[in-house]
mmCIF file of C-alpha atoms in Angstrom:
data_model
loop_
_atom_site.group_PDB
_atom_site.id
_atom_site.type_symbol
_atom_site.label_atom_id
_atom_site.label_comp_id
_atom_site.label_asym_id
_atom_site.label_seq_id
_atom_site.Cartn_x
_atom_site.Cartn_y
_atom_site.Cartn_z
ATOM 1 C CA UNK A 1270 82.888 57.168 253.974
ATOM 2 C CA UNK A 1271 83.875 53.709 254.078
ATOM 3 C CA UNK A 1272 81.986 50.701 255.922
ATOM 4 C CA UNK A 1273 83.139 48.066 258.210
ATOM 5 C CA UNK A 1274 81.399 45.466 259.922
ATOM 6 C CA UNK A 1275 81.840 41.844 260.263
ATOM 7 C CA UNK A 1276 79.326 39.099 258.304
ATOM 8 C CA UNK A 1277 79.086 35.147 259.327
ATOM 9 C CA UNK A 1278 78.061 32.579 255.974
ATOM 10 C CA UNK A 1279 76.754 29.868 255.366
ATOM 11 C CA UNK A 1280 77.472 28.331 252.374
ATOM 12 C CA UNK A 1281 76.565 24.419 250.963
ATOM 13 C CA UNK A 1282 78.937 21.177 250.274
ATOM 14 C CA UNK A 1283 78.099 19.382 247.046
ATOM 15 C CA UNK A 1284 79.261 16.044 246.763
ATOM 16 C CA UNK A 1285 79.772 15.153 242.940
ATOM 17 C CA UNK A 1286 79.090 11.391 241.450
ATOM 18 C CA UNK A 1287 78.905 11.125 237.418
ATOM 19 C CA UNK A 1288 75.448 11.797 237.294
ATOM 20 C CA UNK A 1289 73.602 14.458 239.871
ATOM 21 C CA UNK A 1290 70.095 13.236 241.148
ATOM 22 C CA UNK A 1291 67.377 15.448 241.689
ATOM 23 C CA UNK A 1292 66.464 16.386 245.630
ATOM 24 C CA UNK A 1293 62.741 14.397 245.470
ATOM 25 C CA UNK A 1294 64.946 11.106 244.830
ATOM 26 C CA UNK A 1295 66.814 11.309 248.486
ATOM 27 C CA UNK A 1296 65.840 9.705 251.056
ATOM 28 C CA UNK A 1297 66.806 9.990 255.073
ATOM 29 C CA UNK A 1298 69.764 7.886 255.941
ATOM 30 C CA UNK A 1299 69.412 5.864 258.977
ATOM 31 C CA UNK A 1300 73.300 5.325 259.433
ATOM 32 C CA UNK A 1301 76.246 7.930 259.005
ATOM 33 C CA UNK A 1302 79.986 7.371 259.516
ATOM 34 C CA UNK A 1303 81.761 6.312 262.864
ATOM 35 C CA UNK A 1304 84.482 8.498 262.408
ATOM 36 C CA UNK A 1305 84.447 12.018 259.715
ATOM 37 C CA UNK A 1306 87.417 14.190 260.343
ATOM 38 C CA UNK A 1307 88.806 16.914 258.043
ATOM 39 C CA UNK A 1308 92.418 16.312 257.211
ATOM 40 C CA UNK A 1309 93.823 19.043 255.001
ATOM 41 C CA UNK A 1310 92.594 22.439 253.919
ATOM 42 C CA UNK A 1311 94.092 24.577 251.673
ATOM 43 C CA UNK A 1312 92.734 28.747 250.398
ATOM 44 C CA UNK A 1313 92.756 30.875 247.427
ATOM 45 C CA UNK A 1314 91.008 34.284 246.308
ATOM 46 C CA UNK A 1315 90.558 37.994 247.957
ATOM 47 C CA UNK A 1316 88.363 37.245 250.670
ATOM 48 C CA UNK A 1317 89.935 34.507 252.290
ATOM 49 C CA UNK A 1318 94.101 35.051 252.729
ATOM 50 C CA UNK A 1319 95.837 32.398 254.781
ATOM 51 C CA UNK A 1320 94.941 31.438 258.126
ATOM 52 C CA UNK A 1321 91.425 33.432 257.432
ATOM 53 C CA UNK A 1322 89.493 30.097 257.332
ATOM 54 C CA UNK A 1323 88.413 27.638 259.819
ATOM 55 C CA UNK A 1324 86.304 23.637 259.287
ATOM 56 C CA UNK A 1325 84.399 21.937 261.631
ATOM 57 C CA UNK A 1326 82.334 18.721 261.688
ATOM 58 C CA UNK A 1327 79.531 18.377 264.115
ATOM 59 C CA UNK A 1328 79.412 15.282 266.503
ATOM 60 C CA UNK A 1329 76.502 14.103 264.160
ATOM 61 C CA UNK A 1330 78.349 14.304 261.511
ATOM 62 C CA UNK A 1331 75.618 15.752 259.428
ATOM 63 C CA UNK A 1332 76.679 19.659 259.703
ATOM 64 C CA UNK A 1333 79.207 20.882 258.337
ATOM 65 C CA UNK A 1334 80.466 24.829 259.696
ATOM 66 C CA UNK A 1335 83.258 26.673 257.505
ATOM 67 C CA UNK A 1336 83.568 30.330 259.076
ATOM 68 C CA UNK A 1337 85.845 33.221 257.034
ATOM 69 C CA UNK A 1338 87.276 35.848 259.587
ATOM 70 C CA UNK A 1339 88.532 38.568 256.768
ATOM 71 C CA UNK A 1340 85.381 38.186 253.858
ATOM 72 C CA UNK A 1341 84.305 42.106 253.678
ATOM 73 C CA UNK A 1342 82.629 43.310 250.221
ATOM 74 C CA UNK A 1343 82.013 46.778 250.214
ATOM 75 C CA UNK A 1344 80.908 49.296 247.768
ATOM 76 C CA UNK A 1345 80.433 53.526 247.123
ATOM 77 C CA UNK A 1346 82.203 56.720 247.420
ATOM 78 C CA UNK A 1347 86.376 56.007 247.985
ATOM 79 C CA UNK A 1348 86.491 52.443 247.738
ATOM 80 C CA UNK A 1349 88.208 50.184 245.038
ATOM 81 C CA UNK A 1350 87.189 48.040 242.449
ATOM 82 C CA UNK A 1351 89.080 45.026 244.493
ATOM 83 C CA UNK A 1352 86.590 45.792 247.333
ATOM 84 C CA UNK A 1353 83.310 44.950 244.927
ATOM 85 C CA UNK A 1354 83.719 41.763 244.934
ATOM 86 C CA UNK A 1355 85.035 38.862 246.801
ATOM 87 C CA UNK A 1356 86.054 35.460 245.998
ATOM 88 C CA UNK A 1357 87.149 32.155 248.010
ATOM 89 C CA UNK A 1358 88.097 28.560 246.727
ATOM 90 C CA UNK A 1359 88.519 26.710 249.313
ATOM 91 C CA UNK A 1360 89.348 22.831 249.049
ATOM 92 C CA UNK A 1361 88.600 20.409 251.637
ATOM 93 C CA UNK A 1362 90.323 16.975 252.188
ATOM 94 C CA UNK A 1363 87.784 14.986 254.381
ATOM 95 C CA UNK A 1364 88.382 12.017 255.752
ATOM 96 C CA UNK A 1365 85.739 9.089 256.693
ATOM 97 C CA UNK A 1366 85.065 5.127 257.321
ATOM 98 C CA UNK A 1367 85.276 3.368 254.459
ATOM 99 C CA UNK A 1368 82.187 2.341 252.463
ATOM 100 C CA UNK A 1369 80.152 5.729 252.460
ATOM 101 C CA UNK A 1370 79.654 8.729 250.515
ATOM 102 C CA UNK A 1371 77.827 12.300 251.145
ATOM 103 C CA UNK A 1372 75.523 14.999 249.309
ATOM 104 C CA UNK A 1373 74.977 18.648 250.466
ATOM 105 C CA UNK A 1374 71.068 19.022 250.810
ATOM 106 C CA UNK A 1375 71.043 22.870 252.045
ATOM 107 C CA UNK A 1376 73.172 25.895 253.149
ATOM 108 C CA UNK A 1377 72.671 28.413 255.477
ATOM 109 C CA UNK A 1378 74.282 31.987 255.408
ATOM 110 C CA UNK A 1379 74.445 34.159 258.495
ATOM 111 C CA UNK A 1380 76.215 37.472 258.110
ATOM 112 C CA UNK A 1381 75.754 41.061 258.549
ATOM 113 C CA UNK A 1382 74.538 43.669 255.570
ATOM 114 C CA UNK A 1383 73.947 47.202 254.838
ATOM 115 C CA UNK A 1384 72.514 47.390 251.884
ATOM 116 C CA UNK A 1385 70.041 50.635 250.283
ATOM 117 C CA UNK A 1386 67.206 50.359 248.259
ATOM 118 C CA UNK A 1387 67.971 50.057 244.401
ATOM 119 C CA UNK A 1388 70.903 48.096 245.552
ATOM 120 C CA UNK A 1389 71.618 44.406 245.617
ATOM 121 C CA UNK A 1390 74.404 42.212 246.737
ATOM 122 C CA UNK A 1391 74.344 38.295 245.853
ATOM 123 C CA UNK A 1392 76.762 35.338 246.909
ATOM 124 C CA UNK A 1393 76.752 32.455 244.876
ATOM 125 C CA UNK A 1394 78.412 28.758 245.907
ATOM 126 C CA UNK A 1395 79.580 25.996 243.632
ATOM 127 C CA UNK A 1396 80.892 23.060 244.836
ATOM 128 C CA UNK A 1397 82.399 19.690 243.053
ATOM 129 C CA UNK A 1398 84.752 17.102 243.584
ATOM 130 C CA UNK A 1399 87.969 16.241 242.577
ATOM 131 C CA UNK A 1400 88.296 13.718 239.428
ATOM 132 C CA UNK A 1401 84.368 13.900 239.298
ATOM 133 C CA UNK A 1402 81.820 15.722 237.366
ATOM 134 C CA UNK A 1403 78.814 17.531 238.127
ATOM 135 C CA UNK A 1404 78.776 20.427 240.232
ATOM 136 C CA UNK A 1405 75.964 22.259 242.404
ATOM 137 C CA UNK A 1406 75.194 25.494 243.142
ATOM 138 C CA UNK A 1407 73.687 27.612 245.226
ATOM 139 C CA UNK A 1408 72.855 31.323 245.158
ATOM 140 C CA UNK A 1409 71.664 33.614 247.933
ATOM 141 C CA UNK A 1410 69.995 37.693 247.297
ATOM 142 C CA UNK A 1411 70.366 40.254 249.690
ATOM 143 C CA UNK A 1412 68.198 43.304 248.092
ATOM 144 C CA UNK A 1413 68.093 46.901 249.797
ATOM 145 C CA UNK A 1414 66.799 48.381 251.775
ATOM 146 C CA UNK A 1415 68.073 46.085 254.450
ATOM 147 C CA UNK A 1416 70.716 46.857 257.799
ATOM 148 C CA UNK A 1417 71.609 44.497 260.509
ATOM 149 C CA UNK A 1418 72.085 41.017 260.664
ATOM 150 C CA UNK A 1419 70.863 38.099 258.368
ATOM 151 C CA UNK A 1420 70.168 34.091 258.000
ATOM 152 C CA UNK A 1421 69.401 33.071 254.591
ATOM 153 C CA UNK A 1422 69.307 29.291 253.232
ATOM 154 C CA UNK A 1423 69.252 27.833 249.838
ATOM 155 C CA UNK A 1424 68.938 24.520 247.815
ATOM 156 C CA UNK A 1425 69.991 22.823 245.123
ATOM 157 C CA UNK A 1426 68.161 21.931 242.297
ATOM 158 C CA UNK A 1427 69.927 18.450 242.170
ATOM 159 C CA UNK A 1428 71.814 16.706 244.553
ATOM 160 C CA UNK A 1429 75.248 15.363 243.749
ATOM 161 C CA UNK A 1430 77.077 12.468 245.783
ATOM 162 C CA UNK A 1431 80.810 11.830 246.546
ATOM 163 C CA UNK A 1432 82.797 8.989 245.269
ATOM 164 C CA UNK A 1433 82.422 5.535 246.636
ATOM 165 C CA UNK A 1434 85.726 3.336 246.296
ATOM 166 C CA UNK A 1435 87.615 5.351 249.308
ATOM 167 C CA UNK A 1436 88.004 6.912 252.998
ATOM 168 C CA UNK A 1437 88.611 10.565 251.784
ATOM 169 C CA UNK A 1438 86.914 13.047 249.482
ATOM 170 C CA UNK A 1439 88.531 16.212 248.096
ATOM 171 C CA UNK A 1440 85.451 18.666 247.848
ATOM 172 C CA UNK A 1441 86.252 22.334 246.327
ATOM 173 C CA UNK A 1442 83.878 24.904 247.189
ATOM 174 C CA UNK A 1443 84.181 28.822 245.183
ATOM 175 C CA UNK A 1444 82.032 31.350 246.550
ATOM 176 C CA UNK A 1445 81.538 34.780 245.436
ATOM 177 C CA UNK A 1446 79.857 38.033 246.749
ATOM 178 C CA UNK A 1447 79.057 41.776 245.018
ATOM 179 C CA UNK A 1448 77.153 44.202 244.977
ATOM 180 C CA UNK A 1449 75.772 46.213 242.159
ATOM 181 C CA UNK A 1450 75.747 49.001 241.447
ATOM 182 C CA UNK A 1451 78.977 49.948 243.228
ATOM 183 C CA UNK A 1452 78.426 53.889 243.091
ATOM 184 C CA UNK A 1453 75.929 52.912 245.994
ATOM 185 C CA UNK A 1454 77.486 52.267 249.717
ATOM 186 C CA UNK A 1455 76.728 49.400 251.136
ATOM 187 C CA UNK A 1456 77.844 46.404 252.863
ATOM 188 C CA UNK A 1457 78.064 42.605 253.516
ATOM 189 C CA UNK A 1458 80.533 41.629 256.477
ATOM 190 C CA UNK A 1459 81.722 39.751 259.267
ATOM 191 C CA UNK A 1460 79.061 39.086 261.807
ATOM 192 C CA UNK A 1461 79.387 42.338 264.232
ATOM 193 C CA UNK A 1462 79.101 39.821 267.104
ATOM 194 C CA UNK A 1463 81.233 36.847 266.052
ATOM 195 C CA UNK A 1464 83.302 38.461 263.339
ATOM 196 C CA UNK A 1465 83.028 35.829 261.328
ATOM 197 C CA UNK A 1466 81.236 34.430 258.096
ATOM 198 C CA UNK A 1467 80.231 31.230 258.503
ATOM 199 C CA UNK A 1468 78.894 28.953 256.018
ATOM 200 C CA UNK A 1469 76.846 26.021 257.498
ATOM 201 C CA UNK A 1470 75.830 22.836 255.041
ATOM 202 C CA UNK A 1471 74.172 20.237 256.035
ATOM 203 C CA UNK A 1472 75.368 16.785 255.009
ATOM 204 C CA UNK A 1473 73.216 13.561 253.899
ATOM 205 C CA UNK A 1474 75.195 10.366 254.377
ATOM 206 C CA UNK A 1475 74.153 6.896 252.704
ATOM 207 C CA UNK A 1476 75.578 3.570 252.209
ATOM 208 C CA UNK A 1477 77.836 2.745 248.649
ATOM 209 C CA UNK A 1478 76.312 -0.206 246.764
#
């Protein structure tokens, strides 16, 4: 017997700078960006096939909401290996006024899971910029025994920061979800009620020098 249900993620945006800075050194920005706007956004991997992706910016510009309409991992008795596990890189052109740059401080996964006891299923999130170093990642558990909907967040252990020297930022975000040990059936899916995954970061902005 095979599941299906939909999930909603939320999953983090890591700006990178040549050196990452642990979270106790940020502080609260008092000004962000009078105009953020994604321009361009391009998908690759099982769990997100073209079209299956969608990126919004808040009107505070501090959230950040990337939902996933087709991101199903299941596991047990007649399904396939390619089901096990599911993978998205998704990069993000993003667009703002000149003379700022932007960390991820947190992300917040909402979703749907069936998942038994002895089982597990984990989602991990990377995220880096283009022509920079550093990356940060996130990871998220969903042990058994658990059904229904979820909201899980996670942290860094360091913050990394965008470029400065520009009005756009390519950031490329990977995430990946399993579950182990795939004799078991269970599921994480689309939210039941949205039918989405959405992956929510929330975004520090701060001044270049």
């Amino acid at each position: 017997m095979k599941f299906f249900a939909p999930i909603a993620f939320i999953l983090p945006l890591v700006a990178a700078s040549p050196a990452a800075v642990p979270r106790q050194g940020l502080t609260t920005p008092s000004i962000v960006p009078g105009d953020v706007k994604v321009i361009g956004v391009s998908l690759l991997g099982t769990g997100c096939p073209p079209n299956s992706a969608d990126v919004q910016v808040d009107a505070t510009k501090t959230l950040m909401e990337i939902t996933f309409s087709e991101y199903i991992v299941q596991t047990g008795p007649n399904t396939k290996a390619s089901e096990w596990r599911k993978n998205c890189k998704l990069t993000l052109n993003l667009a703002f006024s000149e003379g700022f740059q932007f960390a991820t401080l947190s992300t917040e996964m909402r979703g749907y899971a069936q998942v038994p006891k002895n089982t597990r299923g984990i989602c991990t999130n990377t995220f880096d910029f283009t022509g920079i170093q550093g990356q940060a990642n996130y990871g998220i558990s969903l042990a058994g025994e658990r059904e229904g909907p979820f909201t899980l967040k996670a942290d860094p252990d360091v913050v990394s920061w965008s470029p400065c020297g520009g009005t756009t930022a390519i950031m490329n975000m990977n995430t990946q979800c399993s579950i182990s040990p795939t004799q078991n059936q269970a599921l994480i899916a689309v939210d039941r009620i949205s039918g989405k995954i959405t992956v929510q970061l929330s975004i520090e902005w701060r001044k270049c020098k």
